[in-house]
Coordinates of C-alpha atoms in Angstrom, one line a residue:
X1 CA 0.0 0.0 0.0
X2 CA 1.5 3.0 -1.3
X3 CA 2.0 6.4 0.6
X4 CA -0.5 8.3 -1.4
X5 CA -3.2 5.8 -1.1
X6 CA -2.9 5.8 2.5
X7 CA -2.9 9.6 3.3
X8 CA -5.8 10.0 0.2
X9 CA -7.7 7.9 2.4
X10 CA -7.3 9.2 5.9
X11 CA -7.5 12.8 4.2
X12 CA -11.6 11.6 3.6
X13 CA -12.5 11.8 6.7
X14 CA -10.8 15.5 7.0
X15 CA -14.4 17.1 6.7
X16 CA -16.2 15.1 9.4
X17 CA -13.1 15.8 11.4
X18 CA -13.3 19.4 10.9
X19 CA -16.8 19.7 10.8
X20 CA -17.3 18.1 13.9
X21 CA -14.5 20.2 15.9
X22 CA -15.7 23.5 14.6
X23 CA -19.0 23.4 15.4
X24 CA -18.6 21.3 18.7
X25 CA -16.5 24.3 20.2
X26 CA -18.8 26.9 18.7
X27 CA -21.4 25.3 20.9
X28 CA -19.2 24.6 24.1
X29 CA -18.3 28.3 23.9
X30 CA -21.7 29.2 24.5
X31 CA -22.3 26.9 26.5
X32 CA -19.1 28.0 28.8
X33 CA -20.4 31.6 28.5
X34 CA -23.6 31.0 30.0
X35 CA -22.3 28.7 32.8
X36 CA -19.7 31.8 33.4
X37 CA -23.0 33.5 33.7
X38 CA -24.4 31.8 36.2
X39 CA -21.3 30.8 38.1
X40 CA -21.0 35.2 38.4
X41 CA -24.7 35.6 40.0
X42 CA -25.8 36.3 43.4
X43 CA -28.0 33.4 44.2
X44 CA -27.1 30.2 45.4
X45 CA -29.0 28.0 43.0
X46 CA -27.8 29.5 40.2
X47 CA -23.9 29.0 41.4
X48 CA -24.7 25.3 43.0
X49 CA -26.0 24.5 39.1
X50 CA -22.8 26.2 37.7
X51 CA -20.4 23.8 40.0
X52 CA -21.9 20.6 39.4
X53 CA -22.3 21.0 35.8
X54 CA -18.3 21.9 36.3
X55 CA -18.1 19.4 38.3
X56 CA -19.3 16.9 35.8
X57 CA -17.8 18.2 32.9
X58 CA -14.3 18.1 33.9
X59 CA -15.0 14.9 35.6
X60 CA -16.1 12.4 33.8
X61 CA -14.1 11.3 30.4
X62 CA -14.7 12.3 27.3
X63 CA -15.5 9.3 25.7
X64 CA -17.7 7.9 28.1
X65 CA -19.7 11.4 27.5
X66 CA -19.8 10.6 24.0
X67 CA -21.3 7.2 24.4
X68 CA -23.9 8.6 26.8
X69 CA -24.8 11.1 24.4
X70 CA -25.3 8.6 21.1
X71 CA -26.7 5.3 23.2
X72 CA -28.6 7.4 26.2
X73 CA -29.5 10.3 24.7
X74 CA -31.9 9.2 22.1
X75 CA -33.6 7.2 24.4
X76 CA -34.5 10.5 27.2
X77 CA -35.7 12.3 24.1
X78 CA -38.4 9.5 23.5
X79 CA -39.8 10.2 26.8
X80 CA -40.9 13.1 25.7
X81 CA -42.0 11.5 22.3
X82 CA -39.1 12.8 20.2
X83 CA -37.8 9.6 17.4
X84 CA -34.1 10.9 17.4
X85 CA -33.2 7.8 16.2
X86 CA -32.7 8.3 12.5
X87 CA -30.9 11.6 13.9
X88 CA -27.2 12.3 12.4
X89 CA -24.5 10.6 14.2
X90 CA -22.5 13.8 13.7
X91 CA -25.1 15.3 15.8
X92 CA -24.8 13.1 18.7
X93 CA -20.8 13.7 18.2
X94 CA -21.1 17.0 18.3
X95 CA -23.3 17.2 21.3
X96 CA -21.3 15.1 23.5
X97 CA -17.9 16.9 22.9
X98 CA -19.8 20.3 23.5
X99 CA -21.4 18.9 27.0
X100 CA -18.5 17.4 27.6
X101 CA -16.2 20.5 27.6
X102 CA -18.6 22.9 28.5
X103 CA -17.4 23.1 32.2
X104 CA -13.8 23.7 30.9
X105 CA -14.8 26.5 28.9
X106 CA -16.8 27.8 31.8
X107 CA -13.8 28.1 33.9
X108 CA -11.6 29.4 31.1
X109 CA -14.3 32.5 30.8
X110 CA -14.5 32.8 34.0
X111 CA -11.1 33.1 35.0
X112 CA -10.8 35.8 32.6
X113 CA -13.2 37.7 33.6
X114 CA -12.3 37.8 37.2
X115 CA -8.8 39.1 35.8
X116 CA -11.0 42.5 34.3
X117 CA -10.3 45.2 37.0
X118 CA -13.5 46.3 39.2
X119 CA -12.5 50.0 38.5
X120 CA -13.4 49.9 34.3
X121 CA -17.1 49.0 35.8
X122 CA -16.8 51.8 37.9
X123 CA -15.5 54.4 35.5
X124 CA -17.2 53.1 32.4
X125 CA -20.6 53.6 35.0
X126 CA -19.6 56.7 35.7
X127 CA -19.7 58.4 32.5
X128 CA -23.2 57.1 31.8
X129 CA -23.3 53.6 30.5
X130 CA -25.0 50.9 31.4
X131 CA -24.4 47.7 32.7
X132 CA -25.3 46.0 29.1
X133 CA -22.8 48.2 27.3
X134 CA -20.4 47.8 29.7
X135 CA -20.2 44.3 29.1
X136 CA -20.4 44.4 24.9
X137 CA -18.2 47.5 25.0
X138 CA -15.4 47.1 27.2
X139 CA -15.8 43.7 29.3
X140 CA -16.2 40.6 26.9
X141 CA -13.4 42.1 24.2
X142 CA -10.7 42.5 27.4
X143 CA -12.4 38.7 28.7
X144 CA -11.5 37.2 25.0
X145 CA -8.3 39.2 24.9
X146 CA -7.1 37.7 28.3
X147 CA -8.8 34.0 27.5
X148 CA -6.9 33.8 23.9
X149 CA -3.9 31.4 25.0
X150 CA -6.1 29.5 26.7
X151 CA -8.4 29.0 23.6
X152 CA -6.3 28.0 21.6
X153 CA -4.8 25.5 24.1
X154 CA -8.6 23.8 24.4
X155 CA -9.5 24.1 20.2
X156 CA -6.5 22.1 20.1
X157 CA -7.9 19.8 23.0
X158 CA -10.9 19.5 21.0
X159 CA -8.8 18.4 17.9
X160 CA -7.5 15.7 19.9
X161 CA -10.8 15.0 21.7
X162 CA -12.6 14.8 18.5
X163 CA -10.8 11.5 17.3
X164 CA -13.1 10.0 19.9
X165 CA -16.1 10.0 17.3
X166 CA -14.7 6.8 16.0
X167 CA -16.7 4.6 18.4
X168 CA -20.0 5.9 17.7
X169 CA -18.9 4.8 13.6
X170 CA -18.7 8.3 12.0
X171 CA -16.2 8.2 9.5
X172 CA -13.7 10.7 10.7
X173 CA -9.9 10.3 9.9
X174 CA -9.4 8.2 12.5
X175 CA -12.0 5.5 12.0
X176 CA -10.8 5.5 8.5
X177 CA -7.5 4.7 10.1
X178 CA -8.8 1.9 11.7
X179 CA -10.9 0.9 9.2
X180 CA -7.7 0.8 6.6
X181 CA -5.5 -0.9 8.8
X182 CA -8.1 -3.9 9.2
X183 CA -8.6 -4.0 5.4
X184 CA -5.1 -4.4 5.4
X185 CA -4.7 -7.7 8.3
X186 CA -2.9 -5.1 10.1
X187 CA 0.0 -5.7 7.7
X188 CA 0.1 -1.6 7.5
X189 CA -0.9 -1.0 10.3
X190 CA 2.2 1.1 12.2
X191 CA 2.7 2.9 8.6
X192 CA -0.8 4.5 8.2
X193 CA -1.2 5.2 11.9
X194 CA 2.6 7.0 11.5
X195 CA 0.8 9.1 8.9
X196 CA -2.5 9.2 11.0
X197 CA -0.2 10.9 13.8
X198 CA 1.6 13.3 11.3
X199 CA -1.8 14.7 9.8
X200 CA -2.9 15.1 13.0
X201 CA 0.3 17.4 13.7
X202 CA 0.3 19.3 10.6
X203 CA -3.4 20.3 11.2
X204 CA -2.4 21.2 14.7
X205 CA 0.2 23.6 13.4
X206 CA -2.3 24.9 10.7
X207 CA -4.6 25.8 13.5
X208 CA -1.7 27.1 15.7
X209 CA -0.3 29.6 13.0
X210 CA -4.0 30.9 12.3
X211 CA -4.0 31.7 15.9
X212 CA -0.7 33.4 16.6
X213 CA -1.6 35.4 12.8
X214 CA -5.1 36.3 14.7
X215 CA -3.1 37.3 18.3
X216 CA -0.4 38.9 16.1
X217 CA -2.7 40.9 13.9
X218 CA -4.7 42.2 16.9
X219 CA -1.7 43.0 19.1
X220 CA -2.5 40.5 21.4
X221 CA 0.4 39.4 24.4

């Protein structure tokens, strides 16, 4: 089996791969956002639901989430008579990674929000704006600007992470992997997962230069 053939192959499941990472951490940002959100309120039920979802998140392993969310999931939304059955399994993938890493991005946000000094509330409040444009003005561009580093450190977690959709049988680069290396009696077996390993690196340093261009760009530190 030829070089060529091999990374032709793997590189077929690229737009799964992609898909599912894009979109998964698109939808674990918000979710991280809005468990920041509660995690920053006054009451106590609102900041008990913020830790245990935390809790959980960062808790309990990714795959196992995963499996929950394709075997389990389905089967809570018929109790409320919704056939998710015929559902996408890209959608089941993409739900677990999000729930998943929610409570990491939840942390992340907050952390960098409790980094904003007290006195840009105070001063932005004292020349007459109000708590709304405070926070889409000057807050949550500084909380981005300070979270940046650690970002990109979780999109590339996510990369990583998102190899994990092999079990549920979407056909991402790694289940193609897999999938080559049985067609083959294992006989290739080291080689394509060598190449598997180096794809995965050069995306890595794709996404890693897009970042430092962004950080770069914006005058980021």
């Amino acid at each position: 089996m030829s070089l060529s053939e091999i990374i032709k192959n793997l590189l077929s499941g690229l737009p799964n791969t992609l898909f599912i990472l894009v979109t998964s951490f698109i939808i674990s940002s918000i979710i991280g956002l809005f468990v920041m959100w509660l995690s920053l309120q006054k009451d106590k039920i609102s900041k008990a639901i913020a830790k245990i979802y935390t809790g959980l998140s960062r808790g309990t392993p990714p795959l196992l989430v995963l499996l929950l969310s394709y075997y389990e999931f389905p089967r809570l939304l018929g109790f409320v008579g919704i056939d998710a059955n015929d559902w996408s399994k890209n959608f089941f993938a993409i739900f677990g990674l999000a729930i998943g890493f929610g409570g990491y991005m939840g942390e992340l946000f907050r952390s960098a929000y409790n980094d904003i000094d007290d006195s840009q509330f105070d001063a932005a409040y004292a020349v007459g704006m109000n708590k709304r444009d405070v926070l889409k003005v000057i807050i949550i561009p500084q909380m981005f600007t300070i979270a940046l580093p650690n970002i990109q450190t979780m999109f590339l977690s996510f990369l990583k992470a998102s190899s994990l959709v092999y079990v549920i049988g979407i056909a991402d680069m790694y289940r193609n992997a897999t999938t080559l290396a049985n067609v083959s009696q294992g006989v290739y077996q080291l080689k394509i997962f060598i190449v598997l390993g180096l794809l995965y690196w050069v995306i890595t340093l794709v996404f890693e230069f897009l970042f430092n261009l962004y950080i770069k760009k914006h005058n980021y530190s």
